[in-house]
Amino acid sequence: MIWLFFVVSLNTLAPSPARAAEAVSQPLAEDPKDEFRWAFSLAADVRWERISDQSVEPRALPSVALGWGVRPWLFLGEYSYDEAESEGSAILNIRRRSRSILFWGQYQVWELRRLTPFFSGGLGARQEKVDSVLYSESRTDEGRWLDQYGVGLGLRFSGLDPLWLSLEGRVLFCGDFEPNPQFGTYLRLGFFF
Amino acid sequence: MKMKLKDKTLVIWVACIWFMITCSSCSRPVSDEQSPRVLLPWIENGQYHFRVVELRTMESLKSLRGSVARFSVGVNGPEPIVRALRRSDGVFVPTDPMSQNLLSLYANLERLAELDDQVGVGYLLPRPWKISINTNIVNENQRRLHNNAQYDADRKMIEFTSFESRGDLPLTVNAGAIAHEHFHALFDVLVPSPASLQDCSAMEADQIAARREARLRELYRVRLLRAMNEGLADVWGWIHSGDPRFVARSRPEDGELRSLEKGIQPIWTAKQFSDYNRAEGFCPRRSDQDFVYQLGNQYGLAFQWAFGSKDRVPVAHVVIELLRKLKKDIMNFPDGDELKPALLIENLARQNPRQCPFLISILQPKDQSELTWQCWETL
Ligand SMILES: [Zn+2]
């Protein structure tokens, strides 16, 4: 369902090459930043989650994103990957892995000189895998893809165009999160092209 | 162009929000499935493998709530939370060691509850049983213990300490160790415990001199019952797990002392046990002396050699009958002077006359004659 939704939105939103060329070739008089621009970013996706000793700790996941922006919107598809250290003893241990895909829409409320506050909403899916070892037996089990979605509030710094930096606070929801919802921050370095 | 894109993105944005709201019920939480099936380290034919185990009495996997047991982190702490992924075939797989330990603990307790029901003692211990993990237990030197467990008779709670990964099987996964602790709970309700000993650490020298003999008699009784309790608890561990070396899997330092897979050891006489008791002194610093476990192991080996090759559930019946008889004996001998190590073996012989020749053979000559006479009468 999510995928279908995304494909539809992609087709609706992405301008045809001709239209994109049109957008580039017809600069807008009032502000050149209003044009359609591709965006790419690298980020630390920090999520507060419960760990084996039962406490809730932050975990930083590397994350990449690709999308496009046209003011006041920025749309990004994000991929984050997590591979925890193996925990337990030599004869019985567990290593957890997860991957997460989220499609975000960011809407900027107003634009200050260089700082742009924005709201964001995202949806996607997430999958966990676990490698378990018991004596000489080892195995990998894969969970189902589960829907996840989130909302966020952030601040974008874009004084060094085409580079931009943003910091976002997020609340994410997914059936297998613990705790659910999960709080997170997303620190991003991106550029437009 | 600009306006068109804006219009479309606005539509998408609204659709996004609508989708998020309607989809909030898409992801079912992992917790609300009845009788979930879980992949766990599980013992079969004396070996541990990953197996899918059905938790028949589990009500909430996430908070580990079921009709058999309730858990807390520390004796008064919060409920632990379990993390598990769900495979496409519906089987849950724990995603961290603590969750794996807890689920394995619950699965074993569930099977132990079934065993209790099978041997007619299911009513004795009200469920859900109280289980504490990551419990702060200290030794006589106030050092915090790790990789240990105990049954706390005052709280009616099985308590596990934190587990230090040393390359051994965690006690919470070790089926034999879990059954051992559960047996202490059964022993506690089936056999009246002797009055607790007076704290001796603050006694003056003249007080000690005046009370020495009475105190040593009390210690003898307490330790003899403790030996019976520990020995039969190891038998219960073997009955549940089929693993005669379960202690060594988690506590290698005690493995040989408590192994049920070694040559038969003759049961000590009352004099031998009393000598060890006296040697420990009036006010011993350690509460769990090796000689107590040594006698316990003699009982364990007697069971293993007499019944080891048979179906294990009937052996559980034998153990329970033995506890009921022990209760009567203790009521009949309130001073404890007649209690002797051979008593348990004599009672076992009375219940199982076919085992008489073997059971006579493991007693010291001094205790043999009485049992021989009893066996002749029974046969
Ligand atoms: Zn014990």
Coordinates of C-alpha atoms and ligand atoms in Angstrom, one line a residue:
Chain A
M1 CA 0.0 0.0 0.0
I2 CA 2.8 2.4 1.0
W3 CA 4.7 1.5 -2.1
L4 CA 1.7 2.1 -4.3
F5 CA 1.1 5.4 -2.6
F6 CA 4.7 6.4 -3.1
V7 CA 4.8 5.4 -6.8
V8 CA 1.6 7.3 -7.4
S9 CA 3.0 10.4 -5.6
L10 CA 6.3 10.1 -7.5
N11 CA 4.5 10.0 -10.8
T12 CA 2.2 12.9 -9.8
L13 CA 5.0 15.0 -8.4
A14 CA 8.1 14.4 -10.5
P15 CA 8.0 16.7 -13.5
S16 CA 8.6 15.1 -16.9
P17 CA 12.1 15.8 -18.3
A18 CA 10.6 18.3 -20.6
R19 CA 8.8 20.1 -17.7
A20 CA 11.9 20.0 -15.6
A21 CA 13.9 21.5 -18.4
E22 CA 11.2 24.1 -18.8
A23 CA 11.5 24.9 -15.1
V24 CA 15.2 25.3 -15.4
S25 CA 15.1 27.3 -18.6
Q26 CA 12.5 29.7 -17.4
P27 CA 14.0 31.3 -14.3
L28 CA 11.4 33.0 -12.1
A29 CA 11.8 36.6 -11.7
E30 CA 10.9 36.9 -8.1
D31 CA 13.2 34.3 -6.5
P32 CA 15.4 31.7 -8.3
K33 CA 15.1 29.4 -5.3
D34 CA 11.5 28.7 -6.1
E35 CA 12.4 26.4 -8.9
F36 CA 12.3 22.6 -8.8
R37 CA 15.6 21.3 -7.4
W38 CA 16.9 17.8 -6.7
A39 CA 18.2 17.2 -3.2
F40 CA 20.6 14.7 -1.6
S41 CA 21.6 14.3 2.0
L42 CA 23.7 12.3 4.5
A43 CA 22.6 12.2 8.1
A44 CA 22.7 10.7 11.5
D45 CA 19.3 9.3 12.4
V46 CA 19.4 9.1 16.2
R47 CA 16.6 7.1 17.8
W48 CA 15.8 6.5 21.4
E49 CA 15.1 2.8 21.9
R50 CA 15.1 0.2 24.6
I51 CA 18.2 -1.9 24.9
S52 CA 18.8 -5.3 26.5
D53 CA 19.4 -3.9 30.0
Q54 CA 15.9 -2.4 29.7
S55 CA 17.0 1.2 29.7
V56 CA 16.1 3.6 26.8
E57 CA 19.2 4.8 25.0
P58 CA 20.0 6.8 21.9
R59 CA 21.3 4.9 18.8
A60 CA 22.7 6.7 15.8
L61 CA 22.0 5.1 12.4
P62 CA 23.6 6.3 9.2
S63 CA 21.1 7.5 6.8
V64 CA 20.9 8.7 3.2
A65 CA 18.1 10.6 1.4
L66 CA 17.3 11.6 -2.1
G67 CA 14.4 13.9 -3.2
W68 CA 13.3 17.2 -4.7
G69 CA 12.2 20.5 -3.4
V70 CA 10.1 23.3 -4.6
R71 CA 9.2 26.0 -2.1
P72 CA 7.5 25.6 0.4
W73 CA 8.0 21.9 0.0
L74 CA 10.8 19.4 0.2
F75 CA 10.2 15.7 -0.5
L76 CA 12.8 13.1 0.5
G77 CA 13.1 9.3 0.4
E78 CA 15.3 8.2 3.3
Y79 CA 17.1 4.9 4.0
S80 CA 18.6 4.1 7.4
Y81 CA 20.5 1.0 8.4
D82 CA 21.3 -0.3 11.8
E83 CA 23.6 -3.2 12.8
A84 CA 24.0 -3.6 16.5
E85 CA 27.0 -5.3 18.2
S86 CA 26.5 -8.9 19.1
E87 CA 25.2 -9.2 22.7
G88 CA 25.4 -12.1 25.1
S89 CA 28.0 -14.7 25.8
A90 CA 30.3 -16.8 23.5
I91 CA 27.8 -19.7 23.4
L92 CA 24.5 -17.8 23.3
N93 CA 24.4 -14.4 21.6
I94 CA 22.2 -12.2 19.5
R95 CA 22.9 -9.5 16.9
R96 CA 20.1 -7.2 15.7
R97 CA 19.9 -5.5 12.4
S98 CA 17.2 -3.2 11.0
R99 CA 16.5 -1.2 7.9
S100 CA 14.1 1.5 7.5
I101 CA 12.7 3.4 4.5
L102 CA 10.7 6.6 5.0
F103 CA 9.3 9.1 2.6
W104 CA 9.1 12.6 4.1
G105 CA 7.4 15.7 3.1
Q106 CA 8.7 18.9 4.7
Y107 CA 6.7 22.0 4.7
Q108 CA 8.3 25.3 5.6
V109 CA 6.1 27.6 7.6
W110 CA 8.0 30.8 6.9
E111 CA 11.4 31.7 5.9
L112 CA 13.7 33.8 8.0
R113 CA 17.0 35.1 6.4
R114 CA 18.9 31.8 6.6
L115 CA 16.9 29.7 9.0
T116 CA 13.8 27.9 7.9
P117 CA 11.5 26.2 10.4
F118 CA 9.6 23.3 8.9
F119 CA 7.0 20.7 9.8
S120 CA 7.5 17.2 8.4
G121 CA 5.4 14.1 8.0
G122 CA 6.6 10.7 6.7
L123 CA 5.6 7.2 6.1
G124 CA 7.3 4.1 5.1
A125 CA 8.3 0.6 6.3
R126 CA 10.8 -1.0 8.5
Q127 CA 12.3 -4.5 8.8
E128 CA 14.3 -6.2 11.5
K129 CA 16.6 -9.2 11.2
V130 CA 18.3 -11.1 14.0
D131 CA 21.4 -13.3 14.0
S132 CA 21.3 -15.8 16.8
V133 CA 24.1 -18.2 18.0
L134 CA 23.7 -21.1 20.4
Y135 CA 26.7 -23.3 20.9
S136 CA 27.7 -24.3 17.3
E137 CA 24.3 -23.4 15.8
S138 CA 23.8 -20.1 14.1
R139 CA 20.8 -18.7 12.3
T140 CA 19.3 -15.6 10.8
D141 CA 15.6 -14.7 11.1
E142 CA 13.9 -12.0 9.3
G143 CA 10.9 -10.1 10.5
R144 CA 8.1 -8.8 8.3
W145 CA 8.1 -5.3 6.8
L146 CA 6.1 -3.2 9.1
D147 CA 4.5 0.2 8.4
Q148 CA 6.1 3.1 10.2
Y149 CA 5.2 6.7 10.1
G150 CA 6.3 9.9 11.8
V151 CA 5.9 13.6 12.3
G152 CA 8.7 16.1 13.0
L153 CA 9.6 19.6 13.6
G154 CA 12.9 21.0 12.4
L155 CA 15.1 23.9 11.5
R156 CA 17.0 24.2 8.1
F157 CA 20.0 26.4 7.7
S158 CA 20.6 27.3 4.1
G159 CA 23.2 30.1 4.2
L160 CA 25.7 28.2 2.0
D161 CA 23.5 27.4 -1.0
P162 CA 23.5 24.8 -2.5
L163 CA 24.6 23.2 0.8
W164 CA 22.1 23.0 3.6
L165 CA 22.1 21.7 7.2
S166 CA 19.0 20.7 9.2
L167 CA 18.2 19.4 12.6
E168 CA 14.8 17.8 13.1
G169 CA 13.1 16.4 16.2
R170 CA 10.9 13.4 15.3
V171 CA 8.2 11.1 16.7
L172 CA 8.0 7.8 14.9
F173 CA 5.4 5.1 15.1
C174 CA 5.8 1.4 14.3
G175 CA 4.3 -1.8 15.6
D176 CA 7.6 -3.3 16.7
F177 CA 9.1 -0.2 18.2
E178 CA 9.9 -0.3 21.9
P179 CA 9.0 2.2 23.2
N180 CA 6.3 3.1 20.7
P181 CA 6.2 6.0 19.7
Q182 CA 10.0 6.4 19.4
F183 CA 11.6 9.8 19.7
G184 CA 14.5 10.7 17.5
T185 CA 16.6 13.5 16.1
Y186 CA 17.8 13.7 12.5
L187 CA 20.9 15.7 11.8
R188 CA 21.4 16.2 8.1
L189 CA 23.9 17.7 5.7
G190 CA 22.4 18.1 2.3
F191 CA 22.9 19.8 -1.0
F192 CA 20.6 20.8 -3.9
F193 CA 21.5 20.1 -7.5
Chain B
M1 CA 4.5 25.4 -13.5
K2 CA 5.2 26.6 -10.0
M3 CA 1.5 26.9 -9.1
K4 CA 0.8 23.5 -10.6
L5 CA 3.4 21.8 -8.5
K6 CA 2.3 23.5 -5.4
D7 CA -1.3 22.4 -5.9
K8 CA -0.3 18.9 -6.5
T9 CA 2.0 18.7 -3.5
L10 CA -0.7 20.2 -1.3
V11 CA -3.0 17.4 -2.5
I12 CA -0.3 14.8 -1.7
W13 CA 0.3 16.4 1.7
V14 CA -3.3 16.1 2.6
A15 CA -3.4 12.5 1.3
C16 CA -0.3 11.8 3.4
I17 CA -2.0 12.9 6.6
W18 CA -5.2 11.0 5.8
F19 CA -3.1 7.9 5.0
M20 CA -1.2 8.2 8.3
I21 CA -4.4 8.5 10.3
T22 CA -6.2 5.6 8.6
C23 CA -3.0 3.5 8.7
S24 CA -2.4 3.9 12.4
S25 CA -4.1 0.6 12.9
C26 CA -2.1 -1.2 10.2
S27 CA 0.8 -2.3 12.4
R28 CA -0.5 -4.6 15.0
P29 CA 1.6 -4.5 18.1
V30 CA 3.6 -7.7 18.9
S31 CA 2.0 -8.1 22.2
D32 CA -1.6 -9.1 21.7
E33 CA -1.4 -12.6 20.3
Q34 CA -2.7 -15.4 22.4
S35 CA -0.5 -18.5 22.7
P36 CA 2.4 -17.0 20.7
R37 CA 5.0 -19.3 19.2
V38 CA 8.6 -18.2 20.0
L39 CA 12.0 -19.3 18.8
L40 CA 14.0 -20.2 21.8
P41 CA 17.1 -22.1 23.0
W42 CA 15.4 -25.3 24.1
I43 CA 16.7 -28.6 25.5
E44 CA 15.9 -31.8 23.8
N45 CA 17.5 -35.1 24.5
G46 CA 20.1 -33.4 26.7
Q47 CA 21.2 -30.9 24.1
Y48 CA 20.2 -27.3 23.5
H49 CA 18.9 -26.2 20.1
F50 CA 16.8 -23.4 18.7
R51 CA 13.2 -24.7 18.7
V52 CA 9.8 -23.1 18.2
V53 CA 8.0 -23.3 21.5
E54 CA 4.4 -22.4 22.0
L55 CA 3.7 -20.3 25.1
R56 CA 0.2 -21.6 25.8
T57 CA -0.6 -19.4 28.8
M58 CA 1.0 -16.1 27.6
E59 CA -1.3 -13.1 27.5
S60 CA 1.1 -10.4 26.6
L61 CA 4.4 -11.2 25.0
K62 CA 5.7 -7.6 25.3
S63 CA 5.2 -7.2 29.0
L64 CA 5.7 -11.0 29.6
R65 CA 2.4 -11.4 31.3
G66 CA 0.8 -14.8 31.5
S67 CA -1.2 -16.9 34.0
V68 CA 1.9 -18.9 35.1
A69 CA 4.3 -16.1 36.1
R70 CA 4.7 -12.4 36.5
F71 CA 8.2 -10.8 36.3
S72 CA 9.8 -7.8 37.8
V73 CA 13.3 -6.2 37.3
G74 CA 14.5 -6.4 40.9
V75 CA 12.2 -7.5 43.7
N76 CA 10.1 -4.4 43.7
G77 CA 10.9 -3.1 40.2
P78 CA 8.9 -2.6 37.0
E79 CA 7.8 -5.3 34.6
P80 CA 10.5 -6.1 32.1
I81 CA 9.7 -5.4 28.4
V82 CA 10.4 -8.0 25.7
R83 CA 11.5 -7.1 22.2
A84 CA 10.9 -9.6 19.5
L85 CA 10.4 -9.6 15.7
R86 CA 7.7 -11.5 14.0
R87 CA 8.6 -13.7 11.1
S88 CA 6.3 -14.1 8.1
D89 CA 5.2 -17.5 9.5
G90 CA 4.0 -15.8 12.7
V91 CA 6.9 -17.1 14.9
F92 CA 8.4 -14.5 17.3
V93 CA 12.2 -14.3 17.6
P94 CA 13.6 -12.3 20.5
T95 CA 15.9 -9.6 19.4
D96 CA 18.1 -9.1 22.5
P97 CA 19.6 -11.4 25.1
M98 CA 17.4 -10.2 27.9
S99 CA 14.2 -10.9 25.9
Q100 CA 15.5 -14.3 24.9
N101 CA 16.3 -15.1 28.6
L102 CA 12.9 -13.9 29.8
L103 CA 10.9 -15.8 27.2
S104 CA 12.9 -18.9 27.8
L105 CA 12.3 -18.6 31.5
Y106 CA 8.6 -18.2 30.9
A107 CA 8.5 -21.2 28.6
N108 CA 10.3 -23.4 31.2
L109 CA 8.0 -22.2 34.0
E110 CA 5.0 -23.0 31.9
R111 CA 6.3 -26.6 31.5
L112 CA 7.1 -26.8 35.2
A113 CA 3.5 -25.8 36.0
E114 CA 2.3 -28.6 33.8
L115 CA 4.6 -31.0 35.6
D116 CA 3.2 -29.8 38.9
D117 CA -0.3 -30.4 37.7
Q118 CA 0.6 -33.9 36.4
V119 CA 2.0 -35.0 39.8
G120 CA -0.9 -33.4 41.8
V121 CA 0.8 -30.5 43.4
G122 CA -0.4 -27.8 41.0
Y123 CA -2.6 -26.3 43.7
L124 CA 0.2 -25.8 46.2
L125 CA 1.8 -22.7 44.6
P126 CA -0.7 -20.0 43.6
R127 CA -0.1 -18.7 40.1
P128 CA 1.1 -16.4 38.7
W129 CA 4.4 -17.1 40.4
K130 CA 6.6 -14.2 41.2
I131 CA 9.9 -14.0 39.4
S132 CA 12.6 -11.3 39.7
I133 CA 15.4 -10.8 37.3
N134 CA 18.5 -8.6 37.6
T135 CA 18.1 -9.0 41.4
N136 CA 20.6 -7.5 43.7
I137 CA 21.7 -10.5 45.8
V138 CA 24.8 -10.1 48.0
N139 CA 26.9 -12.8 49.7
E140 CA 28.1 -13.0 53.3
N141 CA 30.8 -10.4 52.5
Q142 CA 28.2 -8.0 51.0
R143 CA 29.6 -8.7 47.5
R144 CA 27.0 -8.5 44.8
L145 CA 26.5 -12.0 43.2
H146 CA 26.3 -12.6 39.4
N147 CA 25.1 -15.6 37.5
N148 CA 23.2 -16.9 40.5
A149 CA 19.6 -17.6 41.5
Q150 CA 17.7 -18.3 44.7
Y151 CA 14.2 -19.0 46.0
D152 CA 13.2 -16.3 48.5
A153 CA 10.8 -18.1 50.9
D154 CA 9.8 -14.8 52.6
R155 CA 8.8 -13.1 49.3
K156 CA 7.7 -16.4 47.7
M157 CA 9.7 -15.3 44.7
I158 CA 12.4 -16.9 42.5
E159 CA 15.2 -14.4 42.1
F160 CA 17.8 -14.3 39.4
T161 CA 20.8 -12.1 39.5
S162 CA 22.2 -10.4 36.5
F163 CA 24.1 -12.6 34.1
E164 CA 27.7 -11.9 33.3
S165 CA 28.6 -13.3 29.9
R166 CA 31.4 -15.7 30.7
G167 CA 30.8 -18.3 28.0
D168 CA 28.3 -20.2 30.0
L169 CA 24.6 -20.8 29.6
P170 CA 22.5 -18.1 31.4
L171 CA 20.6 -19.6 34.3
T172 CA 17.4 -18.2 32.9
V173 CA 17.8 -20.4 29.8
N174 CA 19.1 -23.4 31.7
A175 CA 16.0 -25.7 32.1
G176 CA 17.6 -27.7 34.9
A177 CA 18.5 -24.6 36.9
I178 CA 15.0 -23.1 36.6
A179 CA 13.4 -26.3 37.7
H180 CA 15.9 -26.5 40.6
E181 CA 14.7 -23.1 41.9
H182 CA 11.1 -24.0 41.4
F183 CA 11.5 -27.1 43.4
H184 CA 12.7 -25.0 46.4
A185 CA 9.3 -23.4 46.3
L186 CA 7.6 -26.8 46.4
F187 CA 9.9 -28.0 49.2
D188 CA 9.1 -24.8 51.1
V189 CA 5.3 -25.5 51.2
L190 CA 5.5 -29.3 51.5
V191 CA 8.1 -29.6 54.2
P192 CA 7.9 -27.4 57.4
S193 CA 11.0 -25.4 57.7
P194 CA 12.8 -25.3 61.0
A195 CA 12.6 -22.1 63.1
S196 CA 15.1 -19.6 61.7
L197 CA 18.4 -19.6 63.5
Q198 CA 19.3 -16.8 65.9
D199 CA 21.8 -14.3 64.5
C200 CA 25.1 -15.3 66.1
S201 CA 27.4 -12.5 64.9
A202 CA 26.7 -10.2 67.9
M203 CA 26.8 -12.9 70.6
E204 CA 29.1 -12.6 73.6
A205 CA 31.5 -15.4 74.4
D206 CA 29.6 -16.6 77.5
Q207 CA 26.4 -16.7 75.5
I208 CA 28.1 -18.8 72.9
A209 CA 29.4 -21.2 75.5
A210 CA 25.9 -21.6 77.1
R211 CA 24.2 -22.2 73.8
R212 CA 26.9 -24.1 71.9
E213 CA 25.4 -27.6 71.9
A214 CA 21.8 -26.5 71.4
R215 CA 22.9 -24.3 68.5
L216 CA 24.9 -27.1 66.9
R217 CA 21.9 -29.4 67.0
E218 CA 19.8 -26.7 65.4
L219 CA 22.5 -26.2 62.7
Y220 CA 22.5 -30.0 62.1
R221 CA 18.8 -30.1 61.5
V222 CA 18.8 -27.0 59.3
R223 CA 21.7 -28.2 57.2
L224 CA 20.4 -31.8 56.9
L225 CA 17.0 -30.5 55.5
R226 CA 19.0 -28.1 53.3
A227 CA 21.0 -31.0 51.9
M228 CA 17.7 -32.9 51.2
N229 CA 16.2 -29.8 49.6
E230 CA 19.3 -29.1 47.4
G231 CA 19.7 -32.7 46.4
L232 CA 16.1 -33.3 45.4
A233 CA 16.1 -29.9 43.7
D234 CA 18.9 -31.1 41.4
V235 CA 16.8 -34.3 40.8
W236 CA 13.8 -32.0 39.8
G237 CA 16.2 -30.1 37.5
W238 CA 17.1 -33.4 35.9
I239 CA 13.5 -34.6 35.7
H240 CA 12.5 -31.4 33.9
S241 CA 15.5 -31.1 31.6
G242 CA 16.7 -34.6 31.2
D243 CA 20.2 -33.1 31.6
P244 CA 22.2 -34.7 34.4
R245 CA 25.0 -32.1 34.1
F246 CA 22.8 -28.9 34.0
V247 CA 24.7 -27.2 36.8
A248 CA 28.0 -27.3 34.9
R249 CA 26.4 -25.6 31.9
S250 CA 25.9 -22.4 33.9
R251 CA 28.2 -22.7 36.9
P252 CA 31.3 -24.8 35.9
E253 CA 32.8 -24.2 39.3
D254 CA 30.0 -26.3 40.9
G255 CA 29.7 -28.7 38.0
E256 CA 31.6 -31.7 39.3
L257 CA 30.3 -31.3 42.9
R258 CA 26.7 -31.4 41.7
S259 CA 26.9 -33.6 38.6
L260 CA 24.4 -36.4 38.4
E261 CA 26.5 -38.3 35.9
K262 CA 29.1 -39.8 38.0
G263 CA 29.8 -42.9 40.2
I264 CA 27.4 -43.6 43.1
Q265 CA 28.5 -42.2 46.5
P266 CA 27.6 -43.9 49.7
I267 CA 25.2 -41.8 51.9
W268 CA 26.9 -40.4 55.0
T269 CA 25.9 -41.6 58.4
A270 CA 24.5 -39.1 61.0
K271 CA 28.0 -39.1 62.7
Q272 CA 29.8 -38.2 59.5
F273 CA 27.4 -35.4 58.7
S274 CA 27.5 -34.2 62.3
D275 CA 31.3 -34.1 62.2
Y276 CA 31.2 -31.8 59.1
N277 CA 28.6 -29.7 60.9
R278 CA 30.7 -29.2 64.0
A279 CA 33.8 -28.5 61.9
E280 CA 32.0 -25.5 60.4
G281 CA 31.8 -24.0 63.9
F282 CA 29.2 -22.3 66.0
C283 CA 28.8 -19.3 63.8
P284 CA 29.8 -20.1 60.3
R285 CA 30.4 -17.2 57.9
R286 CA 29.3 -19.0 54.8
S287 CA 25.7 -20.1 54.5
D288 CA 26.0 -22.6 51.7
Q289 CA 28.7 -25.0 52.7
D290 CA 30.0 -27.5 50.2
F291 CA 29.3 -30.4 52.5
V292 CA 25.6 -29.7 52.4
Y293 CA 25.7 -29.9 48.6
Q294 CA 27.9 -33.0 48.9
L295 CA 25.2 -34.9 50.8
G296 CA 22.6 -33.4 48.5
N297 CA 24.5 -34.8 45.5
Q298 CA 24.6 -38.2 47.2
Y299 CA 20.8 -38.2 47.2
G300 CA 20.8 -37.0 43.6
L301 CA 23.0 -39.8 42.5
A302 CA 20.9 -42.3 44.4
F303 CA 17.9 -41.2 42.3
Q304 CA 19.8 -41.1 39.1
W305 CA 21.2 -44.6 39.5
A306 CA 17.9 -46.0 40.7
F307 CA 15.5 -44.3 38.2
G308 CA 17.8 -42.7 35.6
S309 CA 16.9 -44.9 32.7
K310 CA 13.1 -44.6 33.2
D311 CA 10.4 -42.2 32.2
R312 CA 11.0 -39.1 34.3
V313 CA 7.4 -38.1 35.3
P314 CA 6.9 -41.1 37.6
V315 CA 10.2 -40.1 39.3
A316 CA 8.6 -36.7 40.0
H317 CA 5.7 -38.6 41.7
V318 CA 8.3 -40.5 43.8
V319 CA 10.0 -37.2 44.9
I320 CA 6.7 -35.6 45.9
E321 CA 5.7 -38.7 48.0
L322 CA 9.1 -38.5 49.6
L323 CA 8.5 -34.9 50.6
R324 CA 5.1 -35.8 52.1
K325 CA 6.7 -38.6 54.2
L326 CA 9.5 -36.3 55.2
K327 CA 6.9 -33.8 56.5
K328 CA 5.4 -36.6 58.7
D329 CA 8.8 -37.6 60.0
I330 CA 9.7 -34.0 61.0
M331 CA 6.3 -33.7 62.9
N332 CA 7.0 -37.0 64.7
F333 CA 10.6 -36.0 65.7
P334 CA 10.3 -32.4 66.8
D335 CA 13.8 -32.3 68.3
G336 CA 15.4 -33.6 65.1
D337 CA 17.6 -36.0 66.9
E338 CA 16.2 -38.9 65.0
L339 CA 16.7 -37.2 61.6
K340 CA 19.7 -38.7 59.9
P341 CA 20.9 -38.7 56.3
A342 CA 19.8 -42.3 55.6
L343 CA 16.2 -41.4 56.4
L344 CA 15.5 -40.2 52.9
I345 CA 16.9 -43.4 51.5
E346 CA 14.9 -45.6 53.9
N347 CA 11.7 -43.8 53.0
L348 CA 12.6 -44.2 49.3
A349 CA 13.1 -48.0 49.9
R350 CA 9.7 -48.3 51.6
Q351 CA 8.0 -46.6 48.6
N352 CA 9.9 -48.6 46.1
P353 CA 10.6 -52.1 47.5
R354 CA 12.1 -53.2 44.2
Q355 CA 14.9 -50.8 44.6
C356 CA 15.7 -52.2 48.1
P357 CA 18.9 -54.1 47.3
F358 CA 20.4 -51.1 45.4
L359 CA 19.4 -48.6 48.1
I360 CA 20.8 -50.9 50.9
S361 CA 24.0 -51.1 49.0
I362 CA 24.5 -47.3 49.0
L363 CA 24.2 -47.0 52.8
Q364 CA 27.1 -47.3 55.3
P365 CA 27.1 -50.6 57.2
K366 CA 25.8 -48.8 60.3
D367 CA 22.6 -47.8 58.5
Q368 CA 22.3 -50.8 56.3
S369 CA 21.0 -53.3 59.0
E370 CA 17.9 -51.2 59.8
L371 CA 17.0 -50.8 56.1
T372 CA 17.6 -54.5 55.4
W373 CA 15.1 -55.3 58.2
Q374 CA 12.6 -52.8 56.8
C375 CA 13.0 -54.2 53.3
W376 CA 12.5 -57.8 54.5
E377 CA 9.3 -56.7 56.2
T378 CA 8.0 -55.0 53.0
L379 CA 8.9 -57.8 50.7
Ligands
ZN1 ZN 19.2 -24.6 45.5

